[in-house]
mmCIF file of C-alpha atoms and ligand atoms in Angstrom:
data_model
loop_
_atom_site.group_PDB
_atom_site.id
_atom_site.type_symbol
_atom_site.label_atom_id
_atom_site.label_comp_id
_atom_site.label_asym_id
_atom_site.label_seq_id
_atom_site.Cartn_x
_atom_site.Cartn_y
_atom_site.Cartn_z
ATOM 1 C CA UNK A 19 -4.703 7.036 26.705
ATOM 2 C CA UNK A 20 -5.841 4.712 28.540
ATOM 3 C CA UNK A 21 -6.193 3.937 31.970
ATOM 4 C CA UNK A 22 -3.534 1.342 33.869
ATOM 5 C CA UNK A 23 -5.526 -2.133 34.137
ATOM 6 C CA UNK A 24 -5.446 -3.134 37.559
ATOM 7 C CA UNK A 25 -1.804 -4.427 37.924
ATOM 8 C CA UNK A 26 -1.114 -8.549 37.821
ATOM 9 C CA UNK A 27 0.066 -9.800 41.130
ATOM 10 C CA UNK A 28 3.020 -11.271 38.795
ATOM 11 C CA UNK A 29 3.695 -7.913 37.055
ATOM 12 C CA UNK A 30 3.809 -6.239 40.619
ATOM 13 C CA UNK A 31 5.907 -8.630 41.014
ATOM 14 C CA UNK A 32 8.280 -8.485 38.920
ATOM 15 C CA UNK A 33 8.545 -5.140 38.962
ATOM 16 C CA UNK A 34 9.074 -4.906 42.759
ATOM 17 C CA UNK A 35 13.004 -5.159 43.319
ATOM 18 C CA UNK A 36 12.244 -7.566 46.316
ATOM 19 C CA UNK A 37 10.206 -9.466 44.875
ATOM 20 C CA UNK A 38 11.577 -9.467 41.571
ATOM 21 C CA UNK A 39 14.390 -12.746 41.823
ATOM 22 C CA UNK A 40 11.559 -15.034 43.231
ATOM 23 C CA UNK A 41 8.747 -14.181 40.373
ATOM 24 C CA UNK A 42 11.620 -14.182 37.722
ATOM 25 C CA UNK A 43 12.534 -18.042 38.903
ATOM 26 C CA UNK A 44 9.044 -19.156 39.774
ATOM 27 C CA UNK A 45 8.042 -17.544 35.595
ATOM 28 C CA UNK A 46 11.566 -19.708 35.007
ATOM 29 C CA UNK A 47 10.634 -22.880 36.245
ATOM 30 C CA UNK A 48 7.048 -22.828 34.488
ATOM 31 C CA UNK A 49 8.391 -21.922 31.368
ATOM 32 C CA UNK A 50 11.276 -24.275 31.439
ATOM 33 C CA UNK A 51 8.477 -26.574 32.280
ATOM 34 C CA UNK A 52 6.708 -26.118 28.578
ATOM 35 C CA UNK A 53 9.369 -25.543 26.268
ATOM 36 C CA UNK A 54 11.007 -28.566 27.275
ATOM 37 C CA UNK A 55 7.306 -30.732 27.077
ATOM 38 C CA UNK A 56 7.833 -29.458 23.107
ATOM 39 C CA UNK A 57 11.562 -29.334 21.875
ATOM 40 C CA UNK A 58 12.284 -32.952 24.061
ATOM 41 C CA UNK A 59 14.893 -33.187 21.218
ATOM 42 C CA UNK A 60 16.568 -29.578 21.562
ATOM 43 C CA UNK A 61 19.403 -30.900 24.389
ATOM 44 C CA UNK A 62 19.234 -29.995 27.930
ATOM 45 C CA UNK A 63 20.186 -26.816 28.057
ATOM 46 C CA UNK A 64 17.907 -25.476 25.295
ATOM 47 C CA UNK A 65 14.673 -24.996 26.951
ATOM 48 C CA UNK A 66 16.738 -23.561 30.004
ATOM 49 C CA UNK A 67 18.728 -21.024 27.399
ATOM 50 C CA UNK A 68 15.437 -19.945 25.744
ATOM 51 C CA UNK A 69 13.339 -19.189 29.520
ATOM 52 C CA UNK A 70 16.033 -17.210 30.115
ATOM 53 C CA UNK A 71 16.596 -15.394 27.014
ATOM 54 C CA UNK A 72 12.343 -15.281 27.402
ATOM 55 C CA UNK A 73 12.316 -13.128 30.860
ATOM 56 C CA UNK A 74 14.944 -10.499 28.985
ATOM 57 C CA UNK A 75 12.580 -9.583 26.837
ATOM 58 C CA UNK A 76 9.233 -10.436 29.084
ATOM 59 C CA UNK A 77 10.637 -8.035 31.242
ATOM 60 C CA UNK A 78 11.407 -5.308 28.774
ATOM 61 C CA UNK A 79 7.758 -6.042 27.251
ATOM 62 C CA UNK A 80 5.868 -6.170 30.418
ATOM 63 C CA UNK A 81 4.021 -2.315 30.212
ATOM 64 C CA UNK A 82 2.402 -4.137 27.301
ATOM 65 C CA UNK A 83 1.074 -6.681 29.193
ATOM 66 C CA UNK A 84 -2.719 -5.969 28.942
ATOM 67 C CA UNK A 85 -4.076 -8.554 31.326
ATOM 68 C CA UNK A 86 -6.195 -10.313 28.744
ATOM 69 C CA UNK A 87 -4.542 -13.468 29.115
ATOM 70 C CA UNK A 88 -2.693 -14.928 32.429
ATOM 71 C CA UNK A 89 0.159 -13.574 32.854
ATOM 72 C CA UNK A 90 2.452 -17.104 31.879
ATOM 73 C CA UNK A 91 -0.048 -18.040 29.525
ATOM 74 C CA UNK A 92 1.679 -13.982 27.687
ATOM 75 C CA UNK A 93 4.747 -15.336 28.914
ATOM 76 C CA UNK A 94 5.370 -18.451 27.426
ATOM 77 C CA UNK A 95 3.817 -17.010 23.636
ATOM 78 C CA UNK A 96 6.651 -15.082 23.932
ATOM 79 C CA UNK A 97 9.327 -17.922 24.773
ATOM 80 C CA UNK A 98 7.572 -19.973 22.112
ATOM 81 C CA UNK A 99 8.426 -17.350 19.163
ATOM 82 C CA UNK A 100 11.584 -17.448 20.191
ATOM 83 C CA UNK A 101 12.349 -20.961 20.417
ATOM 84 C CA UNK A 102 10.626 -21.557 17.629
ATOM 85 C CA UNK A 103 12.764 -18.473 15.700
ATOM 86 C CA UNK A 104 15.868 -20.683 16.505
ATOM 87 C CA UNK A 105 14.707 -23.849 16.087
ATOM 88 C CA UNK A 106 13.392 -22.941 12.278
ATOM 89 C CA UNK A 107 16.677 -20.539 11.695
ATOM 90 C CA UNK A 108 18.823 -23.773 12.432
ATOM 91 C CA UNK A 109 16.427 -26.199 10.315
ATOM 92 C CA UNK A 110 16.561 -22.904 7.402
ATOM 93 C CA UNK A 111 20.348 -22.576 7.513
ATOM 94 C CA UNK A 112 21.092 -24.096 3.934
ATOM 95 C CA UNK A 113 17.726 -23.080 2.677
ATOM 96 C CA UNK A 114 18.705 -20.169 0.021
ATOM 97 C CA UNK A 115 15.604 -18.507 -1.495
ATOM 98 C CA UNK A 116 17.172 -18.374 -5.032
ATOM 99 C CA UNK A 117 15.228 -21.531 -5.965
ATOM 100 C CA UNK A 118 12.102 -19.646 -5.656
ATOM 101 C CA UNK A 119 13.144 -16.543 -7.891
ATOM 102 C CA UNK A 120 13.564 -18.957 -10.763
ATOM 103 C CA UNK A 121 13.193 -16.166 -13.641
ATOM 104 C CA UNK A 122 10.044 -18.406 -14.938
ATOM 105 C CA UNK A 123 7.157 -16.751 -12.532
ATOM 106 C CA UNK A 124 4.139 -18.630 -11.018
ATOM 107 C CA UNK A 125 4.249 -20.879 -13.542
ATOM 108 C CA UNK A 126 0.691 -22.662 -13.182
ATOM 109 C CA UNK A 127 0.318 -24.803 -15.171
ATOM 110 C CA UNK A 128 -1.273 -27.679 -13.325
ATOM 111 C CA UNK A 129 -2.345 -30.841 -15.220
ATOM 112 C CA UNK A 130 -6.107 -30.667 -15.537
ATOM 113 C CA UNK A 131 -7.812 -33.532 -14.129
ATOM 114 C CA UNK A 132 -7.974 -36.081 -16.075
ATOM 115 C CA UNK A 133 -12.183 -36.489 -15.871
ATOM 116 C CA UNK A 134 -12.993 -34.515 -18.813
ATOM 117 C CA UNK A 135 -15.936 -31.940 -19.539
ATOM 118 C CA UNK A 136 -17.247 -31.328 -15.463
ATOM 119 C CA UNK A 137 -18.517 -27.449 -15.977
ATOM 120 C CA UNK A 138 -16.583 -27.822 -12.665
ATOM 121 C CA UNK A 139 -13.676 -28.163 -13.990
ATOM 122 C CA UNK A 140 -14.020 -25.508 -17.032
ATOM 123 C CA UNK A 141 -14.759 -23.083 -14.267
ATOM 124 C CA UNK A 142 -11.006 -24.092 -12.601
ATOM 125 C CA UNK A 143 -9.115 -24.062 -15.293
ATOM 126 C CA UNK A 144 -10.464 -20.601 -16.224
ATOM 127 C CA UNK A 145 -9.201 -19.892 -13.011
ATOM 128 C CA UNK A 146 -6.179 -21.206 -13.283
ATOM 129 C CA UNK A 147 -5.881 -19.318 -16.525
ATOM 130 C CA UNK A 148 -6.371 -15.773 -14.703
ATOM 131 C CA UNK A 149 -4.955 -16.293 -11.700
ATOM 132 C CA UNK A 150 -1.717 -16.848 -14.166
ATOM 133 C CA UNK A 151 -2.114 -14.076 -15.798
ATOM 134 C CA UNK A 152 -2.554 -11.892 -12.818
ATOM 135 C CA UNK A 153 0.662 -13.286 -11.526
ATOM 136 C CA UNK A 154 2.853 -12.267 -14.088
ATOM 137 C CA UNK A 155 1.958 -8.637 -12.760
ATOM 138 C CA UNK A 156 3.261 -9.121 -9.640
ATOM 139 C CA UNK A 157 6.723 -7.695 -8.438
ATOM 140 C CA UNK A 158 9.636 -10.170 -8.728
ATOM 141 C CA UNK A 159 9.568 -10.051 -5.075
ATOM 142 C CA UNK A 160 6.430 -10.902 -3.935
ATOM 143 C CA UNK A 161 7.035 -13.771 -6.958
ATOM 144 C CA UNK A 162 9.168 -15.200 -4.669
ATOM 145 C CA UNK A 163 7.519 -14.251 -1.666
ATOM 146 C CA UNK A 164 4.887 -16.366 -2.654
ATOM 147 C CA UNK A 165 6.304 -18.725 -4.148
ATOM 148 C CA UNK A 166 8.673 -19.510 -1.258
ATOM 149 C CA UNK A 167 5.504 -19.225 1.499
ATOM 150 C CA UNK A 168 3.888 -22.270 -0.735
ATOM 151 C CA UNK A 169 7.401 -23.741 -0.253
ATOM 152 C CA UNK A 170 7.139 -24.103 2.892
ATOM 153 C CA UNK A 171 9.337 -21.326 4.104
ATOM 154 C CA UNK A 172 8.679 -19.884 6.552
ATOM 155 C CA UNK A 173 8.109 -15.624 6.976
ATOM 156 C CA UNK A 174 10.214 -14.932 8.859
ATOM 157 C CA UNK A 175 12.969 -17.131 6.897
ATOM 158 C CA UNK A 176 12.348 -15.058 3.882
ATOM 159 C CA UNK A 177 12.875 -12.023 6.105
ATOM 160 C CA UNK A 178 15.900 -13.269 7.085
ATOM 161 C CA UNK A 179 16.907 -13.441 3.476
ATOM 162 C CA UNK A 180 15.884 -10.452 2.204
ATOM 163 C CA UNK A 181 16.664 -7.907 4.867
ATOM 164 C CA UNK A 182 13.067 -7.331 6.241
ATOM 165 C CA UNK A 183 11.146 -8.276 9.335
ATOM 166 C CA UNK A 184 8.644 -11.072 9.204
ATOM 167 C CA UNK A 185 5.762 -8.316 9.601
ATOM 168 C CA UNK A 186 7.169 -6.882 6.762
ATOM 169 C CA UNK A 187 6.921 -10.037 4.623
ATOM 170 C CA UNK A 188 3.685 -10.612 6.098
ATOM 171 C CA UNK A 189 2.552 -7.325 4.517
ATOM 172 C CA UNK A 190 3.826 -8.460 1.153
ATOM 173 C CA UNK A 191 3.118 -11.652 0.521
ATOM 174 C CA UNK A 192 -0.577 -10.123 2.151
ATOM 175 C CA UNK A 193 -0.453 -7.173 -0.694
ATOM 176 C CA UNK A 194 0.231 -9.534 -3.900
ATOM 177 C CA UNK A 195 -2.887 -12.309 -2.714
ATOM 178 C CA UNK A 196 -4.825 -8.766 -2.193
ATOM 179 C CA UNK A 197 -4.017 -8.073 -6.212
ATOM 180 C CA UNK A 198 -5.057 -11.680 -7.360
ATOM 181 C CA UNK A 199 -8.468 -11.673 -5.207
ATOM 182 C CA UNK A 200 -9.410 -8.049 -7.011
ATOM 183 C CA UNK A 201 -8.239 -9.084 -10.445
ATOM 184 C CA UNK A 202 -10.560 -12.635 -9.979
ATOM 185 C CA UNK A 203 -13.191 -10.477 -8.608
ATOM 186 C CA UNK A 204 -12.731 -8.329 -11.891
ATOM 187 C CA UNK A 205 -13.048 -11.412 -13.623
ATOM 188 C CA UNK A 206 -16.248 -12.552 -12.484
ATOM 189 C CA UNK A 207 -15.086 -14.677 -9.561
ATOM 190 C CA UNK A 208 -15.733 -14.639 -5.772
ATOM 191 C CA UNK A 209 -14.012 -16.040 -2.908
ATOM 192 C CA UNK A 210 -16.798 -18.812 -3.002
ATOM 193 C CA UNK A 211 -16.202 -19.633 -5.930
ATOM 194 C CA UNK A 212 -12.413 -20.083 -5.469
ATOM 195 C CA UNK A 213 -12.854 -22.513 -2.754
ATOM 196 C CA UNK A 214 -15.266 -24.463 -4.728
ATOM 197 C CA UNK A 215 -13.302 -24.838 -7.944
ATOM 198 C CA UNK A 216 -10.550 -26.607 -5.493
ATOM 199 C CA UNK A 217 -12.787 -28.599 -3.236
ATOM 200 C CA UNK B 24 9.313 -25.485 -12.097
ATOM 201 C CA UNK B 25 5.098 -24.544 -12.644
ATOM 202 C CA UNK B 26 3.541 -25.066 -8.696
ATOM 203 C CA UNK B 27 2.684 -28.558 -8.116
ATOM 204 C CA UNK B 28 -1.212 -28.687 -7.916
ATOM 205 C CA UNK B 29 -1.003 -29.231 -3.920
ATOM 206 C CA UNK B 30 0.533 -25.421 -4.154
ATOM 207 C CA UNK B 31 -2.425 -23.859 -6.317
ATOM 208 C CA UNK B 32 -4.219 -24.881 -3.728
ATOM 209 C CA UNK B 33 -2.790 -23.376 -1.435
ATOM 210 C CA UNK B 34 -2.321 -20.062 -3.482
ATOM 211 C CA UNK B 35 -7.095 -19.908 -4.962
ATOM 212 C CA UNK B 36 -7.321 -21.251 -0.247
ATOM 213 C CA UNK B 37 -4.729 -17.653 0.231
ATOM 214 C CA UNK B 38 -6.062 -15.744 -2.699
ATOM 215 C CA UNK B 39 -9.726 -16.783 -1.308
ATOM 216 C CA UNK B 40 -9.353 -15.621 2.299
ATOM 217 C CA UNK B 41 -7.805 -12.510 2.005
ATOM 218 C CA UNK B 42 -9.526 -9.584 3.564
ATOM 219 C CA UNK B 43 -8.396 -5.912 3.701
ATOM 220 C CA UNK B 44 -7.327 -5.614 7.568
ATOM 221 C CA UNK B 45 -5.034 -8.575 8.191
ATOM 222 C CA UNK B 46 -3.525 -8.092 11.389
ATOM 223 C CA UNK B 47 0.636 -8.870 10.849
ATOM 224 C CA UNK B 48 2.885 -11.821 12.815
ATOM 225 C CA UNK B 49 2.977 -9.366 15.747
ATOM 226 C CA UNK B 50 -0.273 -8.071 15.608
ATOM 227 C CA UNK B 51 -0.801 -11.712 16.243
ATOM 228 C CA UNK B 52 2.077 -12.623 18.904
ATOM 229 C CA UNK B 53 -0.248 -9.786 20.587
ATOM 230 C CA UNK B 54 -3.297 -11.212 20.463
ATOM 231 C CA UNK B 55 -2.565 -15.034 20.994
ATOM 232 C CA UNK B 56 -1.906 -15.770 24.628
ATOM 233 C CA UNK B 57 -5.884 -14.773 24.997
ATOM 234 C CA UNK B 58 -6.807 -16.547 22.139
ATOM 235 C CA UNK B 59 -5.560 -19.681 23.015
ATOM 236 C CA UNK B 60 -7.070 -19.279 26.717
ATOM 237 C CA UNK B 61 -10.099 -18.593 24.876
ATOM 238 C CA UNK B 62 -9.917 -21.976 22.761
ATOM 239 C CA UNK B 63 -8.969 -23.370 25.720
ATOM 240 C CA UNK B 64 -12.012 -22.840 27.554
ATOM 241 C CA UNK B 65 -14.163 -23.658 24.220
ATOM 242 C CA UNK B 66 -15.791 -19.690 24.547
ATOM 243 C CA UNK B 67 -17.041 -18.556 21.166
ATOM 244 C CA UNK B 68 -14.538 -16.466 18.800
ATOM 245 C CA UNK B 69 -15.611 -13.019 19.036
ATOM 246 C CA UNK B 70 -14.323 -9.350 17.404
ATOM 247 C CA UNK B 71 -11.034 -9.174 18.312
ATOM 248 C CA UNK B 72 -9.930 -12.828 18.515
ATOM 249 C CA UNK B 73 -11.345 -13.420 14.525
ATOM 250 C CA UNK B 74 -8.866 -11.640 13.502
ATOM 251 C CA UNK B 75 -6.310 -13.902 15.591
ATOM 252 C CA UNK B 76 -7.952 -17.380 14.095
ATOM 253 C CA UNK B 77 -7.977 -15.673 10.240
ATOM 254 C CA UNK B 78 -3.630 -14.671 10.816
ATOM 255 C CA UNK B 79 -2.848 -18.381 12.178
ATOM 256 C CA UNK B 80 -5.084 -19.653 8.788
ATOM 257 C CA UNK B 81 -2.915 -17.163 6.669
ATOM 258 C CA UNK B 82 0.025 -17.500 8.161
ATOM 259 C CA UNK B 83 1.694 -20.974 8.160
ATOM 260 C CA UNK B 84 4.616 -19.353 10.636
ATOM 261 C CA UNK B 85 2.533 -17.762 12.811
ATOM 262 C CA UNK B 86 0.508 -21.362 12.860
ATOM 263 C CA UNK B 87 3.147 -23.631 13.400
ATOM 264 C CA UNK B 88 3.773 -21.604 16.375
ATOM 265 C CA UNK B 89 0.802 -22.205 17.555
ATOM 266 C CA UNK B 90 0.357 -25.222 17.545
ATOM 267 C CA UNK B 91 3.317 -25.557 19.701
ATOM 268 C CA UNK B 92 2.573 -22.958 22.290
ATOM 269 C CA UNK B 93 -1.266 -25.013 23.187
ATOM 270 C CA UNK B 94 1.704 -28.017 23.821
ATOM 271 C CA UNK B 95 3.741 -25.845 25.613
ATOM 272 C CA UNK B 96 0.446 -24.108 27.456
ATOM 273 C CA UNK B 97 -0.340 -27.981 28.258
ATOM 274 C CA UNK B 98 3.280 -28.533 29.715
ATOM 275 C CA UNK B 99 3.902 -25.060 31.388
ATOM 276 C CA UNK B 100 1.033 -26.687 34.467
ATOM 277 C CA UNK B 101 2.049 -30.486 34.233
ATOM 278 C CA UNK B 102 3.310 -30.706 38.335
ATOM 279 C CA UNK B 103 5.998 -33.624 38.172
ATOM 280 C CA UNK B 104 5.022 -34.429 42.464
HETATM 281 ZN ZN1 ZN C 10 1.996 -14.829 11.204
#
């Protein structure tokens, strides 16, 4: 067990019933000020509501604060995650995952550039060819998630539609990327070859 | 529907930057405050912070959130007096 860190003044106050209210008020003011700067279009109460929810979450997680940053910075990271989750949910409300599972997998039949003949071009189409075959071996869930991510769908929203969670979707996509990468490596393409092919 | 050229490039980029030991979104959130302070102070990105940087590159969701976070931090310290 690690030694408990020397306590932060914010943590001390928030844990002390005689000082908690004052500390919460001071923290709320700072959170609201920061949130209003970014979510100005969210309506007057948006920042206030998020700050309120964030304070509850911050108190729940306070023992996880390890003092690696200033306390208000850490607190704001929690508030921003709550706020962006809400904004995203609203923004992607009408987007369904079905469109990313179109039964065609991730077809890679992109037009090869019109400039013919260059060695880079040949390497690029060979990489795409390999990639296309490797993608066919991904599971349906992996293919759908990868396509959704490539279409700008946040992993959190994919999770909301698949009774999953954000970390699990990230892992699903990571597993897919790992498979594709090792397949391409087996075919003789290094990470540098890959980045070079799209440069 | 085939992927657009842009999407194929993003995919190739994502595949190229894949590492075995990537942190997940919660792992990123756990360290993002420290990462932001390191970045804002202009200090070098070291050890644990490299994992955060990689995650931000590979996770659009966390990347957008991080940009918002930096803006919110700058607003948090603005005083009106
Ligand atoms: Zn993430």
